[in-house]
Amino acid sequence: MLTDEILEKYEMTVGIECHVQLATDTKLFSGADNDERDKSPNSVVSPIDYGLPGMLPVLNRGAVDLAIRAGKALNGKIAPISRFDRKHYFYPDLPKGYQTTQMYSPIIGAGVVHVALEGGELIDVRINHAHLEEDAGKLTHYGTYSLVDLNRAGTPLIEIVSEPDIHSALGAKAYATELYHLMTYAGVTRGDLYHGNMRFDVNVSAALKGSDKLGTRAEVKNLNSFRSVERATEYEFRHQVELLERGEKIVQETRGWDDAKQKTSSQRNKEDSQDYRYMPDADIPPIILSDEEITKIQADVPRLPGEWRKILGDLGLEYSQIETLIYAENEYRGKVAILDMVESVISDPAKAKFIANWNVNVFIPLLREDDFNLTNIDYFKLELTICELIEQNKLSSTNAKILFRELASADSLPDVENYAKEKGYLQVSDEDEIIKIVDEVLNNPSAVKAVEDLREGNDKAIGFLVGQVMRKSGGKANPVLAQKLIRERIK
Ligand code: MN
């Protein structure tokens, strides 16, 4: 049995390779459709993708542009010259007999990703490099035979290779999540994890703490959810500690993750590392980029999560509120622009804070309700109008929420203030009107004791009197004003 005490003796070290499918219209070297979702097998494949003799690949400039955007998100320098190489191996889903990749001159150099752990602590994960390459096809195994689908063959990827800077399963999950945010915010990928748009290979090793050598690593391949990254990392670490505690040797190998069984198992032994016979690909000219070109493309990248965390933190939002917004931006991308609303009023911090808080506390919870459907109304305009009505003391926060919920599912936006007035949601801030109610309340025998208490300095009694004014006004009186007028009357 592994006790916490035993696990404590060992240090976990994790490095992650991540394959990101780029959101181009066509494939990396051919004109075939790059969106294989809902397509029948082998229907979006060009002869270039399966490498028929005599075919000539032509590099998709769109993929290069997305890699340049990815470089900005990874804080990595874009190489002025990068090249493609052939990585030779035979596999049924790679009929070319080699994968076109970048072994010696990758497009993105060393970088760093700032990862927010739960609770807001930041860790830096260095990026070794990231390179462009093509995806392979897909095999599906059925008992005694397997079928191959080449729709995915030739899909452009960037492979992001981290340094072994992660030391916990939660850190591995947080890093994978942050890459997802970075790549989707930067518009590099569609980010559909279910369809394998991002796949993680996790390299895990265990060594006694204080040892100056890393342990032998095992690689768990093709994880496609953040949770499986966390679980597989934790499982593999414990598995290795178990072996080490029994005095056994860890073999360097590739392992697979079984999500149903929640465990890893050996796939292939890497003790004799394979010789891929890398060689420069003579068919594809080098990618040559000028500084101006790179700057221009990267200037198009919108604010990234790190920058948003800073801005929202400066506005006074808490860690969990900030992460709610960062996630929701991705979750509702293309449907409603959660952070764009904040962006639109960024020069007015009070408004920006109101909109950010409103999205966290009111709009996002509403979006998550099963029976709520977005309509075509301008949600930003609605929020802004409500913000102004509250600022002008015309609307209480309780009625503001009721009003928002009603109008959020309307087909078109009415004049918000008129609508609120007709529905009786506006509060009365007219002193003459409120003073009448205050007098009625104070002249009522039930107020005698409260008034006495108040005069004797028992300030709690004011709550009772304000409550009476609110009741008499049907909840419409401005409570702040009511309180002020009561105090003036009984002075
Ligand atoms: Mn790869």
Short mmCIF file of C-alpha atoms and ligand atoms in Angstrom, two decimals:
data_model
loop_
_atom_site.label_atom_id
_atom_site.label_comp_id
_atom_site.label_asym_id
_atom_site.label_seq_id
_atom_site.Cartn_x
_atom_site.Cartn_y
_atom_site.Cartn_z
CA MET A 1 0.00 0.00 0.00
CA LEU A 2 1.19 3.47 -0.89
CA THR A 3 0.89 5.77 2.07
CA ASP A 4 1.13 9.55 1.89
CA GLU A 5 4.37 9.18 3.81
CA ILE A 6 5.90 7.05 1.04
CA LEU A 7 4.61 9.29 -1.76
CA GLU A 8 6.06 12.31 0.08
CA LYS A 9 9.57 10.86 -0.34
CA TYR A 10 9.35 11.19 -4.12
CA GLU A 11 9.32 14.13 -6.47
CA MET A 12 7.09 14.00 -9.54
CA THR A 13 8.43 15.56 -12.72
CA VAL A 14 6.22 16.11 -15.75
CA GLY A 15 6.79 17.44 -19.24
CA ILE A 16 3.95 17.65 -21.75
CA GLU A 17 3.79 17.53 -25.53
CA CYS A 18 0.60 18.92 -26.97
CA HIS A 19 -0.66 18.49 -30.53
CA VAL A 20 -2.95 21.33 -31.58
CA GLN A 21 -5.02 21.04 -34.77
CA LEU A 22 -5.01 24.37 -36.57
CA ALA A 23 -8.29 25.97 -37.64
CA THR A 24 -7.40 26.37 -41.33
CA ASP A 25 -9.95 25.80 -44.09
CA THR A 26 -7.73 23.33 -45.93
CA LYS A 27 -4.98 20.88 -45.00
CA LEU A 28 -1.29 21.61 -44.47
CA PHE A 29 -0.14 20.66 -47.98
CA SER A 30 -3.32 20.07 -49.99
CA GLY A 31 -6.63 21.72 -50.83
CA ALA A 32 -8.69 19.07 -49.04
CA ASP A 33 -11.28 20.22 -46.48
CA ASN A 34 -9.72 20.50 -43.02
CA ASP A 35 -12.94 20.03 -41.03
CA GLU A 36 -13.47 16.28 -40.77
CA ARG A 37 -16.31 16.46 -38.24
CA ASP A 38 -19.43 14.65 -39.43
CA LYS A 39 -17.77 13.62 -42.70
CA SER A 40 -17.91 10.01 -43.85
CA PRO A 41 -14.57 8.15 -43.61
CA ASN A 42 -11.97 8.83 -46.33
CA SER A 43 -14.13 11.51 -47.97
CA VAL A 44 -11.88 14.55 -47.39
CA VAL A 45 -8.52 13.22 -48.56
CA SER A 46 -6.36 14.49 -51.39
CA PRO A 47 -3.80 12.23 -53.09
CA ILE A 48 -1.20 14.62 -51.60
CA ASP A 49 -2.30 13.66 -48.08
CA TYR A 50 -1.57 10.01 -48.67
CA GLY A 51 1.53 10.71 -50.67
CA LEU A 52 0.90 9.15 -54.07
CA PRO A 53 4.10 9.08 -56.15
CA GLY A 54 4.61 12.28 -58.12
CA MET A 55 2.42 14.45 -55.92
CA LEU A 56 3.79 17.84 -55.02
CA PRO A 57 2.79 19.34 -51.64
CA VAL A 58 2.25 23.10 -51.41
CA LEU A 59 2.50 24.70 -47.97
CA ASN A 60 -0.73 26.29 -46.67
CA ARG A 61 0.14 29.88 -45.75
CA GLY A 62 -2.87 30.00 -43.41
CA ALA A 63 -1.24 27.36 -41.19
CA VAL A 64 1.96 29.43 -41.03
CA ASP A 65 -0.03 32.50 -39.94
CA LEU A 66 -1.74 30.53 -37.17
CA ALA A 67 1.62 29.20 -35.98
CA ILE A 68 2.86 32.80 -35.81
CA ARG A 69 -0.17 33.69 -33.65
CA ALA A 70 0.52 30.64 -31.46
CA GLY A 71 4.09 31.87 -31.03
CA LYS A 72 2.81 35.07 -29.47
CA ALA A 73 0.57 33.15 -27.05
CA LEU A 74 3.55 30.97 -26.04
CA ASN A 75 5.90 33.94 -25.62
CA GLY A 76 8.19 32.21 -28.11
CA LYS A 77 10.31 33.81 -30.79
CA ILE A 78 9.33 33.06 -34.39
CA ALA A 79 12.25 31.74 -36.41
CA PRO A 80 13.11 33.90 -39.45
CA ILE A 81 13.82 30.64 -41.32
CA SER A 82 12.23 27.29 -40.55
CA ARG A 83 12.20 24.05 -42.52
CA PHE A 84 10.33 20.77 -42.95
CA ASP A 85 11.81 17.30 -42.48
CA ARG A 86 10.60 13.79 -43.12
CA LYS A 87 10.20 11.46 -40.14
CA HIS A 88 10.15 7.91 -41.47
CA TYR A 89 8.05 5.16 -39.99
CA PHE A 90 5.41 2.90 -41.37
CA TYR A 91 1.96 2.74 -39.90
CA PRO A 92 -1.35 1.95 -41.65
CA ASP A 93 -2.66 5.45 -40.88
CA LEU A 94 0.44 6.98 -42.50
CA PRO A 95 0.54 5.52 -46.01
CA LYS A 96 3.23 8.00 -47.14
CA GLY A 97 5.69 6.10 -44.99
CA TYR A 98 6.84 9.33 -43.39
CA GLN A 99 5.39 12.25 -41.50
CA THR A 100 6.23 15.76 -42.70
CA THR A 101 7.37 17.64 -39.59
CA GLN A 102 10.00 20.13 -38.41
CA MET A 103 12.83 18.33 -36.64
CA TYR A 104 15.83 20.63 -37.00
CA SER A 105 14.43 24.13 -37.58
CA PRO A 106 11.06 24.57 -35.87
CA ILE A 107 9.00 27.69 -36.49
CA ILE A 108 8.57 28.64 -32.79
CA GLY A 109 11.57 28.84 -30.46
CA ALA A 110 11.83 28.71 -26.66
CA GLY A 111 8.97 30.37 -24.77
CA VAL A 112 7.14 30.32 -21.46
CA VAL A 113 3.55 29.83 -20.28
CA HIS A 114 2.34 31.32 -16.99
CA VAL A 115 -0.03 28.83 -15.45
CA ALA A 116 -2.53 29.78 -12.74
CA LEU A 117 -2.97 27.02 -10.19
CA GLU A 118 -6.17 26.76 -8.18
CA GLY A 119 -6.11 29.59 -5.68
CA GLY A 120 -4.25 31.92 -8.02
CA GLU A 121 -0.63 30.84 -7.49
CA LEU A 122 1.32 31.15 -10.75
CA ILE A 123 3.91 28.68 -12.07
CA ASP A 124 6.07 29.19 -15.14
CA VAL A 125 6.31 26.30 -17.57
CA ARG A 126 9.07 26.81 -20.11
CA ILE A 127 8.41 25.86 -23.70
CA ASN A 128 11.32 24.11 -25.42
CA HIS A 129 9.94 24.86 -28.90
CA ALA A 130 6.85 24.30 -31.02
CA HIS A 131 6.88 22.95 -34.57
CA LEU A 132 4.52 22.58 -37.50
CA GLU A 133 3.66 19.09 -38.73
CA GLU A 134 0.89 17.11 -40.36
CA ASP A 135 -1.51 14.83 -38.52
CA ALA A 136 -1.81 11.14 -39.42
CA GLY A 137 -5.06 9.28 -40.15
CA LYS A 138 -7.03 7.29 -37.61
CA LEU A 139 -7.28 3.55 -36.98
CA THR A 140 -10.30 1.93 -35.42
CA HIS A 141 -9.87 -1.61 -34.15
CA TYR A 142 -12.63 -4.19 -34.35
CA GLY A 143 -11.68 -7.53 -32.81
CA THR A 144 -9.87 -9.33 -35.62
CA TYR A 145 -9.51 -6.41 -38.05
CA SER A 146 -8.92 -2.66 -38.15
CA LEU A 147 -10.26 0.11 -40.38
CA VAL A 148 -8.34 3.17 -41.47
CA ASP A 149 -9.82 6.64 -42.00
CA LEU A 150 -7.51 9.16 -43.66
CA ASN A 151 -9.75 12.21 -43.23
CA ARG A 152 -7.38 13.49 -40.55
CA ALA A 153 -4.23 12.81 -42.63
CA GLY A 154 -2.58 16.09 -43.54
CA THR A 155 -4.43 18.21 -40.98
CA PRO A 156 -2.03 20.97 -39.86
CA LEU A 157 -0.75 20.71 -36.30
CA ILE A 158 1.59 22.54 -34.06
CA GLU A 159 3.27 20.36 -31.49
CA ILE A 160 4.12 22.31 -28.33
CA VAL A 161 6.94 20.73 -26.32
CA SER A 162 7.32 21.84 -22.71
CA GLU A 163 10.32 21.54 -20.42
CA PRO A 164 9.84 19.21 -17.43
CA ASP A 165 8.75 22.10 -15.18
CA ILE A 166 5.58 20.59 -13.72
CA HIS A 167 5.62 18.80 -10.36
CA SER A 168 2.03 17.84 -9.59
CA ALA A 169 -0.95 16.26 -11.30
CA LEU A 170 -2.96 19.43 -10.67
CA GLY A 171 -0.15 21.43 -12.26
CA ALA A 172 -0.31 19.17 -15.33
CA LYS A 173 -4.06 19.74 -15.58
CA ALA A 174 -3.68 23.49 -15.11
CA TYR A 175 -0.99 23.67 -17.81
CA ALA A 176 -3.14 21.71 -20.28
CA THR A 177 -6.08 24.00 -19.50
CA GLU A 178 -3.97 27.12 -19.94
CA LEU A 179 -2.71 25.90 -23.36
CA TYR A 180 -6.34 25.40 -24.35
CA HIS A 181 -7.21 28.95 -23.31
CA LEU A 182 -4.16 30.38 -25.06
CA MET A 183 -4.73 28.53 -28.33
CA THR A 184 -8.45 29.33 -28.48
CA TYR A 185 -8.13 32.99 -27.43
CA ALA A 186 -5.41 33.43 -30.06
CA GLY A 187 -7.74 31.89 -32.67
CA VAL A 188 -5.24 29.13 -33.48
CA THR A 189 -7.59 26.16 -33.07
CA ARG A 190 -11.32 25.44 -32.91
CA GLY A 191 -10.54 23.88 -29.54
CA ASP A 192 -13.01 21.02 -29.89
CA LEU A 193 -11.46 18.56 -27.45
CA TYR A 194 -14.12 15.94 -28.07
CA HIS A 195 -13.01 15.76 -31.71
CA GLY A 196 -9.33 15.64 -30.74
CA ASN A 197 -8.44 19.22 -31.67
CA MET A 198 -5.94 19.17 -28.79
CA ARG A 199 -4.20 16.00 -27.62
CA PHE A 200 -1.72 15.73 -24.77
CA ASP A 201 1.22 13.34 -24.30
CA VAL A 202 2.38 13.37 -20.69
CA ASN A 203 5.94 12.39 -19.72
CA VAL A 204 6.04 11.38 -16.06
CA SER A 205 8.94 10.36 -13.86
CA ALA A 206 9.46 9.81 -10.15
CA ALA A 207 12.72 10.24 -8.23
CA LEU A 208 13.66 10.44 -4.56
CA LYS A 209 13.50 14.04 -3.40
CA GLY A 210 16.92 15.64 -3.26
CA SER A 211 18.29 13.36 -5.96
CA ASP A 212 20.07 15.30 -8.70
CA LYS A 213 18.94 12.91 -11.44
CA LEU A 214 15.49 12.63 -12.96
CA GLY A 215 13.87 9.20 -12.84
CA THR A 216 13.24 7.12 -15.95
CA ARG A 217 10.19 8.54 -17.67
CA ALA A 218 7.14 6.91 -19.13
CA GLU A 219 5.00 8.62 -21.71
CA VAL A 220 1.21 8.43 -21.60
CA LYS A 221 -0.04 9.32 -25.06
CA ASN A 222 -3.12 10.89 -26.63
CA LEU A 223 -5.03 12.27 -23.67
CA ASN A 224 -7.83 14.53 -24.83
CA SER A 225 -9.31 15.98 -21.67
CA PHE A 226 -7.89 18.01 -18.79
CA ARG A 227 -9.23 15.52 -16.31
CA SER A 228 -7.55 12.58 -18.04
CA VAL A 229 -4.25 14.55 -18.03
CA GLU A 230 -4.57 14.92 -14.27
CA ARG A 231 -5.69 11.35 -13.59
CA ALA A 232 -3.14 9.68 -15.90
CA THR A 233 -0.31 11.75 -14.39
CA GLU A 234 -1.31 10.84 -10.84
CA TYR A 235 -1.81 7.17 -11.73
CA GLU A 236 1.53 6.89 -13.52
CA PHE A 237 3.43 8.58 -10.68
CA ARG A 238 1.96 6.23 -8.09
CA HIS A 239 2.63 3.25 -10.35
CA GLN A 240 6.31 4.26 -10.63
CA VAL A 241 6.68 4.88 -6.88
CA GLU A 242 5.26 1.41 -6.28
CA LEU A 243 7.86 -0.15 -8.60
CA LEU A 244 10.69 1.87 -7.04
CA GLU A 245 9.60 0.93 -3.51
CA ARG A 246 9.74 -2.74 -4.53
CA GLY A 247 13.27 -2.17 -5.85
CA GLU A 248 12.24 -2.73 -9.46
CA LYS A 249 13.57 -0.90 -12.47
CA ILE A 250 11.40 1.44 -14.51
CA VAL A 251 11.62 0.88 -18.25
CA GLN A 252 11.26 3.80 -20.59
CA GLU A 253 8.06 3.08 -22.44
CA THR A 254 4.92 4.45 -24.02
CA ARG A 255 1.75 3.82 -22.10
CA GLY A 256 -1.90 4.28 -22.94
CA TRP A 257 -4.64 5.66 -20.71
CA ASP A 258 -7.81 3.64 -20.32
CA ASP A 259 -10.47 6.16 -19.33
CA ALA A 260 -13.01 3.51 -18.41
CA LYS A 261 -10.60 1.67 -16.12
CA GLN A 262 -8.81 4.88 -15.01
CA LYS A 263 -5.38 3.28 -15.41
CA THR A 264 -2.39 3.23 -17.75
CA SER A 265 -0.97 0.15 -19.46
CA SER A 266 2.15 -0.54 -21.52
CA GLN A 267 1.86 0.03 -25.27
CA ARG A 268 5.38 -0.12 -26.55
CA ASN A 269 8.84 -0.36 -25.10
CA LYS A 270 11.13 2.51 -25.98
CA GLU A 271 14.33 1.04 -24.57
CA ASP A 272 15.86 0.98 -28.03
CA SER A 273 14.70 4.35 -29.24
CA GLN A 274 13.51 4.26 -32.82
CA ASP A 275 15.57 5.56 -35.69
CA TYR A 276 13.26 7.71 -37.76
CA ARG A 277 15.91 8.54 -40.39
CA TYR A 278 14.99 12.20 -40.38
CA MET A 279 15.95 14.02 -43.57
CA PRO A 280 15.12 17.46 -44.97
CA ASP A 281 12.02 17.43 -47.15
CA ALA A 282 13.23 18.50 -50.57
CA ASP A 283 9.70 19.16 -51.89
CA ILE A 284 8.90 22.01 -49.53
CA PRO A 285 10.87 25.26 -49.58
CA PRO A 286 11.87 26.82 -46.24
CA ILE A 287 9.49 29.26 -44.53
CA ILE A 288 11.16 32.67 -44.59
CA LEU A 289 9.54 35.41 -42.50
CA SER A 290 10.41 39.06 -42.06
CA ASP A 291 10.09 40.86 -38.72
CA GLU A 292 7.45 43.19 -40.20
CA GLU A 293 5.33 40.25 -41.32
CA ILE A 294 5.53 38.59 -37.91
CA THR A 295 4.70 41.82 -36.06
CA LYS A 296 1.72 42.49 -38.33
CA ILE A 297 0.20 39.04 -37.85
CA GLN A 298 0.78 39.04 -34.09
CA ALA A 299 -0.75 42.51 -33.71
CA ASP A 300 -4.05 40.87 -34.69
CA VAL A 301 -4.06 38.56 -31.66
CA PRO A 302 -6.66 39.78 -29.13
CA ARG A 303 -6.03 40.05 -25.40
CA LEU A 304 -4.85 36.71 -24.00
CA PRO A 305 -5.92 35.19 -20.66
CA GLY A 306 -2.82 36.44 -18.80
CA GLU A 307 -3.60 40.03 -19.72
CA TRP A 308 -7.27 39.59 -18.77
CA ARG A 309 -6.30 38.17 -15.37
CA LYS A 310 -4.29 41.33 -14.71
CA ILE A 311 -7.02 43.71 -15.90
CA LEU A 312 -9.82 41.94 -14.01
CA GLY A 313 -7.65 41.64 -10.89
CA ASP A 314 -6.96 45.38 -11.03
CA LEU A 315 -10.72 45.99 -11.24
CA GLY A 316 -10.99 44.16 -7.93
CA LEU A 317 -12.36 40.79 -9.01
CA GLU A 318 -11.45 37.66 -7.06
CA TYR A 319 -9.55 34.68 -8.48
CA SER A 320 -12.64 32.47 -8.89
CA GLN A 321 -14.64 35.28 -10.54
CA ILE A 322 -11.80 35.92 -12.98
CA GLU A 323 -11.50 32.23 -13.91
CA THR A 324 -15.29 32.05 -14.39
CA LEU A 325 -15.01 34.83 -16.98
CA ILE A 326 -11.93 33.31 -18.66
CA TYR A 327 -13.75 29.96 -19.05
CA ALA A 328 -17.09 31.47 -20.09
CA GLU A 329 -15.39 33.47 -22.85
CA ASN A 330 -14.39 30.14 -24.43
CA GLU A 331 -17.60 28.34 -23.57
CA TYR A 332 -19.82 30.90 -25.30
CA ARG A 333 -17.42 32.03 -28.04
CA GLY A 334 -19.34 32.76 -31.21
CA LYS A 335 -22.62 33.04 -29.27
CA VAL A 336 -22.06 35.92 -26.90
CA ALA A 337 -18.86 37.88 -26.27
CA ILE A 338 -18.48 37.84 -22.51
CA LEU A 339 -15.16 39.70 -22.29
CA ASP A 340 -15.79 41.98 -25.28
CA MET A 341 -18.47 43.63 -23.15
CA VAL A 342 -15.84 44.48 -20.54
CA GLU A 343 -13.45 45.55 -23.31
CA SER A 344 -16.03 48.04 -24.63
CA VAL A 345 -16.07 50.01 -21.35
CA ILE A 346 -12.47 49.35 -20.31
CA SER A 347 -11.68 53.09 -20.15
CA ASP A 348 -14.33 53.51 -17.42
CA PRO A 349 -13.21 51.21 -14.56
CA ALA A 350 -16.45 51.53 -12.56
CA LYS A 351 -18.56 50.45 -15.54
CA ALA A 352 -16.07 47.76 -16.53
CA LYS A 353 -16.23 46.35 -13.02
CA PHE A 354 -20.04 46.46 -13.04
CA ILE A 355 -20.24 44.60 -16.38
CA ALA A 356 -17.65 42.01 -15.30
CA ASN A 357 -19.48 41.37 -12.01
CA TRP A 358 -22.85 41.29 -13.73
CA ASN A 359 -21.61 38.65 -16.15
CA VAL A 360 -20.21 36.54 -13.29
CA ASN A 361 -23.19 36.87 -10.96
CA VAL A 362 -26.18 37.19 -13.25
CA PHE A 363 -25.57 36.54 -16.94
CA ILE A 364 -23.33 33.45 -16.85
CA PRO A 365 -25.55 31.63 -14.29
CA LEU A 366 -28.52 32.42 -16.57
CA LEU A 367 -26.64 31.10 -19.64
CA ARG A 368 -26.04 27.85 -17.78
CA GLU A 369 -29.75 27.29 -17.11
CA ASP A 370 -31.12 24.47 -19.27
CA ASP A 371 -34.24 26.28 -20.42
CA PHE A 372 -32.56 29.60 -21.27
CA ASN A 373 -31.96 30.41 -24.94
CA LEU A 374 -30.03 33.40 -26.26
CA THR A 375 -31.94 35.69 -28.60
CA ASN A 376 -30.71 38.34 -31.03
CA ILE A 377 -30.89 41.24 -28.59
CA ASP A 378 -27.87 43.36 -27.70
CA TYR A 379 -26.98 42.00 -24.26
CA PHE A 380 -24.25 44.55 -23.78
CA LYS A 381 -26.68 47.43 -24.33
CA LEU A 382 -29.12 45.86 -21.87
CA GLU A 383 -26.43 45.49 -19.19
CA LEU A 384 -25.18 49.01 -19.75
CA THR A 385 -28.67 50.52 -19.45
CA ILE A 386 -29.29 48.59 -16.25
CA CYS A 387 -25.93 49.80 -14.92
CA GLU A 388 -26.96 53.40 -15.57
CA LEU A 389 -30.41 52.99 -13.99
CA ILE A 390 -28.73 51.64 -10.84
CA GLU A 391 -26.20 54.50 -10.83
CA GLN A 392 -29.09 56.99 -11.06
CA ASN A 393 -30.79 55.34 -8.08
CA LYS A 394 -33.75 54.44 -10.24
CA LEU A 395 -33.37 50.69 -9.91
CA SER A 396 -32.62 48.47 -6.92
CA SER A 397 -30.23 45.57 -7.47
CA THR A 398 -33.04 43.10 -6.75
CA ASN A 399 -35.32 44.59 -9.39
CA ALA A 400 -32.35 44.95 -11.77
CA LYS A 401 -31.92 41.17 -11.75
CA ILE A 402 -35.63 40.58 -12.31
CA LEU A 403 -35.63 43.08 -15.17
CA PHE A 404 -32.55 41.51 -16.81
CA ARG A 405 -33.95 38.00 -16.63
CA GLU A 406 -37.19 39.12 -18.27
CA LEU A 407 -35.55 41.02 -21.11
CA ALA A 408 -32.74 38.50 -21.67
CA SER A 409 -35.16 36.15 -23.41
CA ALA A 410 -37.10 38.86 -25.28
CA ASP A 411 -37.02 38.77 -29.08
CA SER A 412 -36.22 42.45 -29.29
CA LEU A 413 -35.13 45.05 -26.78
CA PRO A 414 -37.78 47.64 -25.78
CA ASP A 415 -36.93 51.03 -24.27
CA VAL A 416 -35.56 49.54 -21.06
CA GLU A 417 -36.42 52.43 -18.72
CA ASN A 418 -40.00 52.70 -20.03
CA TYR A 419 -40.45 48.97 -19.76
CA ALA A 420 -39.18 48.98 -16.16
CA LYS A 421 -41.48 51.89 -15.32
CA GLU A 422 -44.55 50.17 -16.76
CA LYS A 423 -43.72 46.99 -14.87
CA GLY A 424 -43.33 48.99 -11.65
CA TYR A 425 -39.65 48.07 -11.22
CA LEU A 426 -38.32 51.59 -10.88
CA GLN A 427 -37.83 52.87 -7.39
CA VAL A 428 -39.30 56.13 -6.18
CA SER A 429 -36.55 58.64 -5.55
CA ASP A 430 -38.89 61.63 -5.44
CA GLU A 431 -38.46 63.15 -1.95
CA ASP A 432 -41.97 64.64 -1.82
CA GLU A 433 -43.51 61.29 -2.58
CA ILE A 434 -41.40 59.42 -0.04
CA ILE A 435 -41.82 62.00 2.72
CA LYS A 436 -45.59 61.44 2.59
CA ILE A 437 -45.08 57.74 3.22
CA VAL A 438 -42.52 58.45 5.96
CA ASP A 439 -45.02 60.68 7.78
CA GLU A 440 -47.74 58.05 7.48
CA VAL A 441 -45.40 55.47 9.01
CA LEU A 442 -44.20 57.76 11.82
CA ASN A 443 -47.75 58.80 12.75
CA ASN A 444 -48.86 55.22 13.11
CA PRO A 445 -48.99 54.02 16.77
CA SER A 446 -46.86 50.98 15.87
CA ALA A 447 -43.93 53.32 15.23
CA VAL A 448 -43.88 54.85 18.72
CA LYS A 449 -41.51 52.35 20.29
CA ALA A 450 -39.08 52.37 17.36
CA VAL A 451 -38.94 56.14 17.37
CA GLU A 452 -38.23 56.14 21.14
CA ASP A 453 -35.50 53.53 20.72
CA LEU A 454 -33.92 55.53 17.96
CA ARG A 455 -33.90 58.71 20.03
CA GLU A 456 -32.21 56.78 22.86
CA GLY A 457 -29.46 55.79 20.47
CA ASN A 458 -30.56 52.26 19.57
CA ASP A 459 -29.83 52.51 15.86
CA LYS A 460 -31.18 49.06 15.03
CA ALA A 461 -34.70 50.48 15.18
CA ILE A 462 -34.16 52.33 11.88
CA GLY A 463 -34.40 49.01 10.03
CA PHE A 464 -37.97 48.51 11.27
CA LEU A 465 -39.03 51.96 10.10
CA VAL A 466 -37.37 51.69 6.68
CA GLY A 467 -39.07 48.30 6.32
CA GLN A 468 -42.46 49.90 6.98
CA VAL A 469 -41.81 52.60 4.35
CA MET A 470 -40.74 49.93 1.83
CA ARG A 471 -43.89 47.91 2.52
CA LYS A 472 -46.20 50.89 2.22
CA SER A 473 -44.56 51.92 -1.07
CA GLY A 474 -44.94 48.43 -2.52
CA GLY A 475 -41.14 47.99 -2.49
CA LYS A 476 -40.61 50.97 -4.76
CA ALA A 477 -39.16 53.56 -2.41
CA ASN A 478 -35.44 54.13 -2.61
CA PRO A 479 -34.38 52.67 0.76
CA VAL A 480 -31.31 54.90 1.12
CA LEU A 481 -33.43 58.00 0.63
CA ALA A 482 -36.17 56.67 2.95
CA GLN A 483 -33.64 56.20 5.73
CA LYS A 484 -32.27 59.71 5.28
CA LEU A 485 -35.74 61.25 5.44
CA ILE A 486 -36.75 59.28 8.56
CA ARG A 487 -33.64 60.51 10.37
CA GLU A 488 -34.34 64.08 9.39
CA ARG A 489 -37.96 63.85 10.63
CA ILE A 490 -37.20 62.53 14.13
CA LYS A 491 -34.12 64.59 14.88
MN MN B 1 4.19 14.99 -33.19
#
